[in-house]
Coordinates of C-alpha atoms in Angstrom, one line a residue:
X1436 CA 131.7 83.6 98.4
X1437 CA 130.0 80.2 97.7
X1438 CA 126.9 80.5 95.1
X1439 CA 123.9 78.8 96.6
X1440 CA 121.6 76.2 94.3
X1441 CA 118.3 76.7 94.7
X1442 CA 116.4 73.7 94.9
X1443 CA 112.6 72.7 94.3
X1444 CA 110.5 72.2 97.3
X1445 CA 108.3 68.4 96.7
X1446 CA 107.4 66.4 99.1
X1447 CA 107.9 67.9 102.3
X1448 CA 111.8 68.1 101.1
X1449 CA 114.3 70.1 99.2
X1450 CA 114.5 67.9 95.9
X1451 CA 117.7 69.3 93.5
X1452 CA 116.5 70.2 89.7
X1453 CA 117.4 67.8 86.8
X1454 CA 116.6 70.8 84.7
X1455 CA 119.1 71.9 82.0
X1456 CA 118.6 75.2 82.1
X1457 CA 119.7 77.6 85.3
X1458 CA 119.3 81.2 85.6
X1459 CA 121.8 83.5 87.8
X1460 CA 120.3 85.2 90.7
X1461 CA 122.6 88.6 91.2
X1462 CA 123.0 91.1 93.8
X1463 CA 121.8 94.2 92.1
X1464 CA 124.0 96.4 94.2
X1465 CA 127.1 95.0 93.1
X1466 CA 126.0 92.0 90.1
X1467 CA 127.5 89.8 91.9
X1468 CA 125.9 86.4 91.2
X1469 CA 124.8 84.9 95.0
X1470 CA 122.8 81.8 93.4
X1471 CA 121.4 79.8 90.7
X1472 CA 117.8 78.8 90.3
X1473 CA 116.5 76.2 88.1
X1474 CA 113.8 76.4 85.2
X1475 CA 112.2 73.3 86.6
X1476 CA 110.8 70.5 83.5
X1477 CA 107.2 69.7 82.7
X1478 CA 107.7 66.1 84.6
X1479 CA 109.1 68.1 87.7
X1480 CA 105.9 70.3 87.8
X1481 CA 103.8 67.4 87.4
X1482 CA 105.5 66.0 90.0
X1483 CA 104.6 68.5 92.5
X1484 CA 100.8 68.8 91.8
X1485 CA 101.2 65.0 91.9
X1486 CA 102.3 65.5 95.8
X1487 CA 99.8 68.0 96.5
X1488 CA 97.1 66.0 95.1
X1489 CA 97.9 62.7 97.3
X1490 CA 98.1 65.0 100.1
X1491 CA 95.0 66.9 99.8
X1492 CA 93.4 63.6 100.7
X1493 CA 94.4 63.7 104.5
X1494 CA 94.8 67.3 104.8
X1495 CA 91.8 68.5 104.0
X1496 CA 90.0 66.2 106.9
X1497 CA 93.1 67.7 109.2
X1498 CA 90.6 69.6 112.3
X1499 CA 90.9 73.2 112.1
X1500 CA 92.3 73.1 115.2
X1501 CA 95.3 71.5 114.4
X1502 CA 96.0 73.7 111.2
X1503 CA 95.2 77.2 113.5
X1504 CA 98.3 75.7 115.7
X1505 CA 100.6 74.8 112.6
X1506 CA 99.7 78.7 111.7
X1507 CA 100.3 80.0 115.4
X1508 CA 104.1 78.0 115.4
X1509 CA 104.8 79.4 111.7
X1510 CA 104.2 83.3 112.8
X1511 CA 106.6 82.7 115.9
X1512 CA 109.2 81.5 113.2
X1513 CA 108.6 84.0 110.8
X1514 CA 109.2 86.9 114.2
X1515 CA 112.2 84.7 115.5
X1516 CA 113.8 84.7 111.6
X1517 CA 112.8 88.2 110.3
X1518 CA 116.3 89.6 110.2
X1519 CA 117.1 86.7 108.4
X1520 CA 114.3 86.7 105.8
X1521 CA 115.2 90.4 105.4
X1522 CA 118.7 90.2 104.2
X1523 CA 118.2 87.5 101.8
X1524 CA 115.7 90.4 100.2
X1525 CA 118.2 92.7 100.6
X1526 CA 120.7 90.8 98.6
X1527 CA 118.9 89.6 95.8
X1528 CA 116.1 92.6 95.5
X1529 CA 118.0 95.3 96.1
X1530 CA 115.3 97.0 99.0
X1531 CA 116.9 98.9 102.1
X1532 CA 117.1 96.6 105.3
X1533 CA 114.2 98.4 107.1
X1534 CA 112.1 98.1 104.2
X1535 CA 112.6 94.5 103.9
X1536 CA 111.8 93.9 107.5
X1537 CA 108.7 95.8 106.7
X1538 CA 107.8 93.4 104.1
X1539 CA 108.2 90.6 106.5
X1540 CA 106.2 92.3 109.2
X1541 CA 103.2 92.6 106.2
X1542 CA 103.7 89.2 105.6
X1543 CA 103.6 88.1 108.9
X1544 CA 100.1 90.1 109.4
X1545 CA 98.7 87.6 106.8
X1546 CA 99.8 84.6 109.0
X1547 CA 98.7 85.6 111.8
X1548 CA 95.6 86.4 110.2
X1549 CA 95.2 82.9 109.0
X1550 CA 95.5 81.8 112.9
X1551 CA 92.0 82.7 113.4
X1552 CA 91.1 80.0 110.7
X1553 CA 88.8 78.1 113.4
X1554 CA 86.5 81.0 113.1
X1555 CA 87.2 82.3 109.4
X1556 CA 85.6 79.4 107.9
X1557 CA 82.6 78.7 109.8
X1558 CA 79.5 77.7 107.9
X1559 CA 75.8 79.2 109.0
X1560 CA 73.1 77.1 109.8
X1561 CA 69.1 77.9 109.9
X1562 CA 67.0 75.4 112.0
X1563 CA 63.6 74.8 111.3
X1564 CA 63.7 76.2 107.8
X1565 CA 60.8 74.2 106.9
X1566 CA 59.3 71.9 109.3
X1567 CA 61.4 70.0 111.0
X1568 CA 64.2 70.8 107.9
X1569 CA 67.6 72.4 109.0
X1570 CA 70.1 74.1 106.0
X1571 CA 73.3 74.9 106.4
X1572 CA 76.5 75.5 104.8
X1573 CA 79.8 73.8 104.8
X1574 CA 83.1 75.6 103.3
X1575 CA 85.0 73.2 101.9
X1576 CA 88.7 73.6 100.4
X1577 CA 88.8 73.1 96.8
X1578 CA 91.7 70.8 95.8
X1579 CA 95.5 72.1 95.0
X1580 CA 95.6 75.8 94.3
X1581 CA 98.8 77.5 92.9
X1582 CA 100.8 80.9 93.5
X1583 CA 102.6 82.8 90.9
X1584 CA 104.5 85.9 92.6
X1585 CA 106.3 88.9 90.9
X1586 CA 110.0 89.6 92.2
X1587 CA 109.0 93.3 94.4
X1588 CA 107.5 91.4 97.3
X1589 CA 109.4 87.4 97.7
X1590 CA 107.9 87.3 101.3
X1591 CA 104.8 89.3 101.0
X1592 CA 103.0 88.3 98.2
X1593 CA 103.5 84.5 99.1
X1594 CA 102.2 85.2 102.5
X1595 CA 99.1 86.6 100.3
X1596 CA 98.6 83.1 98.6
X1597 CA 99.6 79.8 100.8
X1598 CA 98.8 80.7 104.3
X1599 CA 95.3 81.3 104.1
X1600 CA 94.9 78.8 101.5
X1601 CA 96.5 75.8 103.2
X1602 CA 94.8 77.3 106.7
X1603 CA 91.6 76.7 104.6
X1604 CA 92.3 72.7 104.0
X1605 CA 94.0 73.4 100.3
X1606 CA 97.3 72.3 99.1
X1607 CA 99.4 74.4 97.8
X1608 CA 102.1 75.1 94.6
X1609 CA 104.0 78.2 94.4
X1610 CA 106.3 79.5 91.9
X1611 CA 108.4 82.5 92.9
X1612 CA 109.9 84.6 90.8
X1613 CA 113.0 83.8 89.7
X1614 CA 114.8 86.9 90.0
X1615 CA 115.1 86.3 94.0
X1616 CA 113.9 83.2 95.6
X1617 CA 116.2 82.6 98.5
X1618 CA 113.8 84.2 100.8
X1619 CA 110.7 82.8 99.3
X1620 CA 112.4 79.0 99.7
X1621 CA 113.6 80.0 103.4
X1622 CA 109.8 81.0 104.0
X1623 CA 108.8 77.3 102.9
X1624 CA 111.3 76.2 105.1
X1625 CA 109.9 77.7 108.1
X1626 CA 106.5 76.3 107.2
X1627 CA 107.6 72.7 106.9
X1628 CA 109.5 73.7 110.7
X1629 CA 106.3 74.5 112.0
X1630 CA 104.3 71.3 111.1
X1631 CA 103.0 71.7 107.6
X1632 CA 102.8 67.9 106.1
X1633 CA 104.8 67.0 103.5
X1634 CA 102.9 67.4 100.3
X1635 CA 101.0 70.2 101.6
X1636 CA 103.1 73.0 100.5
X1637 CA 105.5 72.8 97.1
X1638 CA 107.8 74.8 95.2
X1639 CA 108.7 75.0 91.7
X1640 CA 110.7 77.8 89.8
X1641 CA 111.0 78.6 86.0
X1642 CA 109.7 81.0 83.7
X1643 CA 106.7 81.7 81.0
X1644 CA 106.8 77.8 80.1
X1645 CA 106.0 76.8 83.9
X1646 CA 103.8 79.7 84.5
X1647 CA 101.7 78.3 81.4
X1648 CA 101.8 74.7 82.7
X1649 CA 100.3 75.6 86.1
X1650 CA 97.1 77.3 84.2
X1651 CA 96.6 74.5 81.8
X1652 CA 97.2 71.5 84.9
X1653 CA 94.0 69.4 85.1
X1654 CA 94.6 69.1 88.9
X1655 CA 95.0 72.6 89.9
X1656 CA 91.4 74.2 90.7
X1657 CA 92.5 77.8 91.7
X1658 CA 95.3 80.2 90.6
X1659 CA 96.5 83.4 92.2
X1660 CA 98.9 86.0 90.7
X1661 CA 100.2 89.3 91.6
X1662 CA 102.5 90.7 89.1
X1663 CA 102.5 92.8 86.1
X1664 CA 99.1 93.5 84.1
X1665 CA 100.4 92.1 80.4
X1666 CA 101.3 88.5 82.4
X1667 CA 98.4 88.8 84.8
X1668 CA 96.0 89.3 81.8
X1669 CA 97.5 86.4 80.0
X1670 CA 97.3 84.1 82.8
X1671 CA 94.1 84.9 83.8
X1672 CA 92.5 84.0 80.6
X1673 CA 94.6 80.8 80.1
X1674 CA 93.7 79.4 83.7
X1675 CA 90.2 80.3 83.5
X1676 CA 89.7 78.8 80.2
X1677 CA 91.2 75.9 81.9
X1678 CA 88.3 75.8 84.1
X1679 CA 90.3 77.1 87.3
X1680 CA 88.9 79.7 89.6
X1681 CA 91.2 82.9 89.3
X1682 CA 92.7 86.1 90.8
X1683 CA 95.1 88.4 89.3
X1684 CA 96.2 91.3 90.8
X1685 CA 98.1 93.5 88.3
X1686 CA 99.4 97.0 87.6
X1687 CA 98.7 100.4 88.5
X1688 CA 99.0 104.0 88.2
X1689 CA 98.3 105.1 91.7
X1690 CA 97.4 109.0 92.6
X1691 CA 98.1 110.9 95.7
X1692 CA 95.9 114.4 96.0
X1693 CA 97.5 116.8 97.7
X1694 CA 94.9 119.9 99.0
X1695 CA 95.7 123.1 99.9
X1696 CA 94.6 122.7 103.5
X1697 CA 96.9 119.3 104.2
X1698 CA 99.1 119.3 106.7
X1699 CA 102.1 120.5 104.4
X1700 CA 105.6 118.5 106.2
X1701 CA 103.3 115.8 106.7
X1702 CA 101.5 115.2 103.3
X1703 CA 105.1 116.0 101.4
X1704 CA 107.0 113.6 103.2
X1705 CA 104.7 110.8 103.0
X1706 CA 104.1 111.4 99.4
X1707 CA 108.0 110.8 98.9
X1708 CA 108.1 107.6 100.7
X1709 CA 105.3 106.5 98.7
X1710 CA 106.9 107.5 95.7
X1711 CA 110.4 106.6 96.1
X1712 CA 110.6 103.9 98.8
X1713 CA 112.1 99.9 97.7
X1714 CA 113.3 102.5 94.6
X1715 CA 109.4 102.7 93.6
X1716 CA 108.8 99.1 92.6
X1717 CA 105.9 98.3 93.9
X1718 CA 102.3 98.3 92.6
X1719 CA 101.0 100.4 95.5
X1720 CA 103.7 103.2 95.3
X1721 CA 101.7 106.7 94.6
X1722 CA 103.9 107.7 91.0
X1723 CA 101.6 110.5 90.0
X1724 CA 101.1 113.3 92.9
X1725 CA 97.8 115.5 92.3
X1726 CA 98.2 119.1 93.8
X1727 CA 95.0 121.1 94.1
X1728 CA 94.8 124.6 94.2
X1729 CA 97.2 126.5 96.2
X1730 CA 98.9 123.2 96.6
X1731 CA 100.9 123.8 93.6
X1732 CA 103.1 126.2 95.6
X1733 CA 104.7 123.1 97.5
X1734 CA 106.4 121.8 94.3
X1735 CA 109.7 123.3 95.3
X1736 CA 109.4 121.4 98.4
X1737 CA 108.7 118.2 96.6
X1738 CA 111.9 118.8 94.1
X1739 CA 113.8 119.3 97.6
X1740 CA 112.8 116.5 99.4
X1741 CA 113.4 114.2 96.1
X1742 CA 116.8 116.0 95.5
X1743 CA 117.4 114.9 99.2
X1744 CA 116.6 111.5 99.0
X1745 CA 119.7 109.2 99.8
X1746 CA 120.8 106.3 97.0
X1747 CA 122.9 103.2 98.6
X1748 CA 122.6 99.6 99.0
X1749 CA 120.2 98.2 100.5
X1750 CA 122.5 96.9 103.5
X1751 CA 123.2 100.6 104.2
X1752 CA 120.5 101.4 106.9
X1753 CA 120.4 105.4 106.2
X1754 CA 119.7 104.5 102.7
X1755 CA 116.1 105.8 101.3
X1756 CA 116.5 103.9 98.1
X1757 CA 118.1 101.1 97.1
X1758 CA 119.3 99.4 93.5
X1759 CA 116.7 98.0 91.0
X1760 CA 116.0 94.6 90.8
X1761 CA 118.3 94.2 87.5
X1762 CA 120.3 95.8 84.7
X1763 CA 117.3 95.6 82.8
X1764 CA 114.9 97.3 85.0
X1765 CA 117.8 100.2 85.1
X1766 CA 117.6 100.6 81.4
X1767 CA 114.2 100.7 81.3
X1768 CA 113.5 103.2 84.0
X1769 CA 116.6 105.3 82.1
X1770 CA 114.7 105.0 78.6
X1771 CA 111.0 105.7 80.2
X1772 CA 112.9 109.0 81.7
X1773 CA 114.6 110.2 77.9
X1774 CA 110.9 109.6 76.7
X1775 CA 109.1 111.8 79.0
X1776 CA 111.7 114.8 78.5
X1777 CA 110.9 114.0 74.5
X1778 CA 107.4 114.1 74.8
X1779 CA 107.5 117.5 76.9
X1780 CA 107.1 116.6 80.3
X1781 CA 109.6 119.1 82.8
X1782 CA 112.6 117.2 84.1
X1783 CA 113.1 118.8 87.4
X1784 CA 115.2 116.1 88.7
X1785 CA 116.9 113.5 86.9
X1786 CA 118.2 110.3 88.3
X1787 CA 119.7 109.0 85.6
X1788 CA 123.5 107.9 85.6
X1789 CA 123.6 107.8 89.5
X1790 CA 126.9 106.8 91.2
X1791 CA 126.7 105.1 94.8
X1792 CA 130.8 105.1 96.0
X1793 CA 132.1 101.7 96.4
X1794 CA 129.6 100.2 94.1
X1795 CA 129.7 101.1 90.4
X1796 CA 128.0 98.3 89.1
X1797 CA 124.8 99.0 90.8
X1798 CA 121.5 99.3 89.5
X1799 CA 120.8 102.7 90.7
X1800 CA 118.4 105.5 89.5
X1801 CA 118.0 108.4 91.7
X1802 CA 114.9 110.0 92.4
X1803 CA 112.9 111.7 89.5
X1804 CA 110.7 114.5 89.4
X1805 CA 108.4 115.3 86.3
X1806 CA 106.1 118.4 86.6
X1807 CA 103.7 119.4 83.6
X1808 CA 102.9 115.6 83.1
X1809 CA 99.8 115.5 80.6
X1810 CA 97.3 112.4 80.3
X1811 CA 98.6 111.3 76.7
X1812 CA 102.6 111.4 77.9
X1813 CA 104.2 107.7 78.0
X1814 CA 105.5 108.3 81.8
X1815 CA 101.9 109.1 82.8
X1816 CA 100.1 106.0 80.7
X1817 CA 102.8 103.3 81.5
X1818 CA 103.9 102.0 85.1
X1819 CA 107.3 102.6 85.3
X1820 CA 108.0 100.4 88.2
X1821 CA 111.3 102.7 89.2
X1822 CA 111.8 106.2 91.2
X1823 CA 110.1 108.8 89.2
X1824 CA 107.4 110.6 90.4
X1825 CA 104.9 112.8 87.9
X1826 CA 103.6 115.8 89.2
X1827 CA 100.0 116.8 87.6
X1828 CA 98.2 120.4 88.6
X1829 CA 94.4 120.9 88.8
X1830 CA 92.8 123.8 90.3
X1831 CA 89.5 121.6 92.1
X1832 CA 89.1 118.5 93.8
X1833 CA 86.5 117.7 90.9
X1834 CA 89.2 118.1 88.1
X1835 CA 91.4 115.7 90.7
X1836 CA 88.3 113.2 91.0
X1837 CA 87.5 113.0 87.2
X1838 CA 91.4 112.9 86.4
X1839 CA 92.0 109.6 88.4
X1840 CA 89.1 108.2 87.6
X1841 CA 89.6 108.4 83.5
X1842 CA 92.8 106.6 84.3
X1843 CA 92.2 102.8 83.4
X1844 CA 94.1 101.4 86.5
X1845 CA 91.9 101.7 89.9
X1846 CA 94.8 99.6 92.3
X1847 CA 95.3 102.6 95.0
X1848 CA 95.1 106.2 95.8
X1849 CA 95.2 109.0 98.5
X1850 CA 94.3 112.0 99.7
X1851 CA 95.7 114.5 102.3
X1852 CA 93.3 117.0 103.9
X1853 CA 92.7 117.8 107.2
X1854 CA 88.6 118.5 106.2
X1855 CA 86.4 115.5 106.7
X1856 CA 84.0 116.7 103.8
X1857 CA 86.8 116.4 101.1
X1858 CA 87.9 113.3 102.4
X1859 CA 84.2 111.3 102.1
X1860 CA 83.6 112.9 99.4
X1861 CA 86.9 111.7 97.7
X1862 CA 86.1 108.3 99.2
X1863 CA 82.9 108.3 97.9
X1864 CA 83.0 109.7 94.2
X1865 CA 86.8 108.0 93.4
X1866 CA 86.6 104.7 91.1
X1867 CA 89.5 103.0 92.8
X1868 CA 89.6 99.9 94.9
X1869 CA 92.0 100.9 97.5
X1870 CA 91.8 105.0 99.3
X1871 CA 94.2 106.1 101.7
X1872 CA 93.4 109.5 103.8
X1873 CA 96.0 110.8 105.0
X1874 CA 98.0 107.9 104.0
X1875 CA 100.6 107.1 101.7
X1876 CA 100.0 103.6 100.6
X1877 CA 96.7 102.4 101.3
X1878 CA 97.4 98.4 101.7
X1879 CA 94.7 97.8 104.3
X1880 CA 95.6 95.3 107.1
X1881 CA 95.5 91.2 106.6
X1882 CA 91.8 91.1 108.1
X1883 CA 90.6 93.2 105.5
X1884 CA 91.2 92.0 101.8
X1885 CA 93.5 93.7 98.9
X1886 CA 90.6 95.5 96.9
X1887 CA 92.0 96.6 93.5
X1888 CA 89.5 97.6 90.7
X1889 CA 89.3 97.9 87.2
X1890 CA 92.2 97.2 84.9
X1891 CA 94.4 96.3 88.0
X1892 CA 92.3 93.6 88.8
X1893 CA 90.5 90.1 87.3
X1894 CA 88.5 88.0 89.3
X1895 CA 86.0 88.6 91.7
X1896 CA 88.0 87.9 95.2
X1897 CA 91.5 89.4 96.1
X1898 CA 93.8 88.3 98.6
X1899 CA 93.5 88.2 102.3
X1900 CA 90.4 88.9 104.8
X1901 CA 87.2 87.3 103.9
X1902 CA 87.5 87.5 100.2
X1903 CA 90.5 85.3 100.3
X1904 CA 88.5 82.5 102.7
X1905 CA 85.8 82.8 100.2
X1906 CA 88.3 82.1 97.3
X1907 CA 90.2 79.5 98.7
X1908 CA 86.9 77.4 99.2
X1909 CA 83.8 76.4 97.9
X1910 CA 80.2 76.4 99.7
X1911 CA 78.3 73.3 100.3
X1912 CA 75.1 74.0 101.0
X1913 CA 72.8 70.9 103.0
X1914 CA 69.2 70.4 103.3
X1915 CA 68.3 68.1 105.8
X1916 CA 65.6 66.2 107.9
X1917 CA 65.8 63.4 109.9
X1918 CA 62.8 61.2 110.4
X1919 CA 62.1 59.0 113.6
X1920 CA 63.0 55.5 112.8
X1921 CA 60.4 52.4 112.6
X1922 CA 60.2 49.6 114.0
X1923 CA 62.2 49.8 117.2
X1924 CA 61.9 48.9 120.3
X1925 CA 60.2 50.8 122.8
X1926 CA 62.4 53.5 125.0
X1927 CA 64.4 54.1 121.7
X1928 CA 64.2 58.2 122.6
X1929 CA 65.9 58.2 125.6
X1930 CA 68.7 55.2 124.9
X1931 CA 70.0 56.1 121.3
X1932 CA 73.1 54.1 120.9
X1933 CA 75.8 55.9 118.9
X1934 CA 77.8 52.6 118.8

């Protein structure tokens, strides 16, 4: 099998890197090297930013309708190439093909939302705010934007960034994860096939040095980051200190509350899918279930469901979860499971040492369940980012709300109940940005903004929806008065020339 050599994308074309530092991209089910990705040089990053800066001069003045038509073409191309993109995700990330196709679909939703840019970017006008004075606003692009994405959604996360940014008239420099870049690169190729002009969308690759250069670069005006808390906090501070507008969506410890009046089978099935889908490598995964009152009797059903979760390579369509992205990720998850045992959590299902026939080298960890988990335990405090579910037992809804609100993170939470009163009480009192009611992963549709809170988010504005347009534009307010011309020939009021 030939090994792909990943290029940069600068000024509308794939450009080979001259870097001396390269990283292997590995199939996590087999450890087979499928591609090599460069860690770009500082000069190459500067070249990408310069291309974006030059393109901004004309792109910012491109009619809204033309930008809209490009987005319309891009959404059609993504739909046409969904299977191809999903296969690339599965090959380099490991998630199952149905899960990968679902990711492409969530990214597609954002592109479809960007097709509404002709109405999303409208300003406001007040006629005669004063005597013959009009006041109006213009929502204008910032300039060069940048995005840095994590490995776990190589299509969806870039779609959370560049479509609305460039549809708003900005140009863009994207740094995808070095662990699974091929699907992102194919997405960028489709964007140019759709008509995105040269220089409007550029891609560089690398690690911390490239990310830091993006934060520091004086010609980049705004940065969007989605990834881990440690990295996100660092990049937010560094880019903010450099004068950039920044949004940083970071880690989480999401909770799912199960009330005793919930639909038992639906609640458990949804919980298992949320906790173990994508091998738990989701920032919105419900990795903690809070069983309330008599719902604690459902623990045996949760354990049985976890034991029946099928593990296999992503290409195996009946697999419930695929491999973790890397051997290092597998080692970390299994180490944290061991720490959980040492600290006194009750290990009911142990996914360590999982073997899949025909894939002896895969990064597989089976579904894992801990009970009797306490807030001070490492398995509760840390985002494990693997197929590990922590079970917490409380007696009342008030205890569940208090428990969740005490956690420093606020990305997402869910509740399963058949009581409208309970659901309304929960959504009102819970201090978390995204709430699901009988919905296991409450990521909103793309025309609503992604709204994590507290330790899961830095910056006032999130991706998608109206907030994304606010993030990628700046408001210019114009106060205008026009006087009747003096010393002109009679009849001007009816024969004004516009030549």
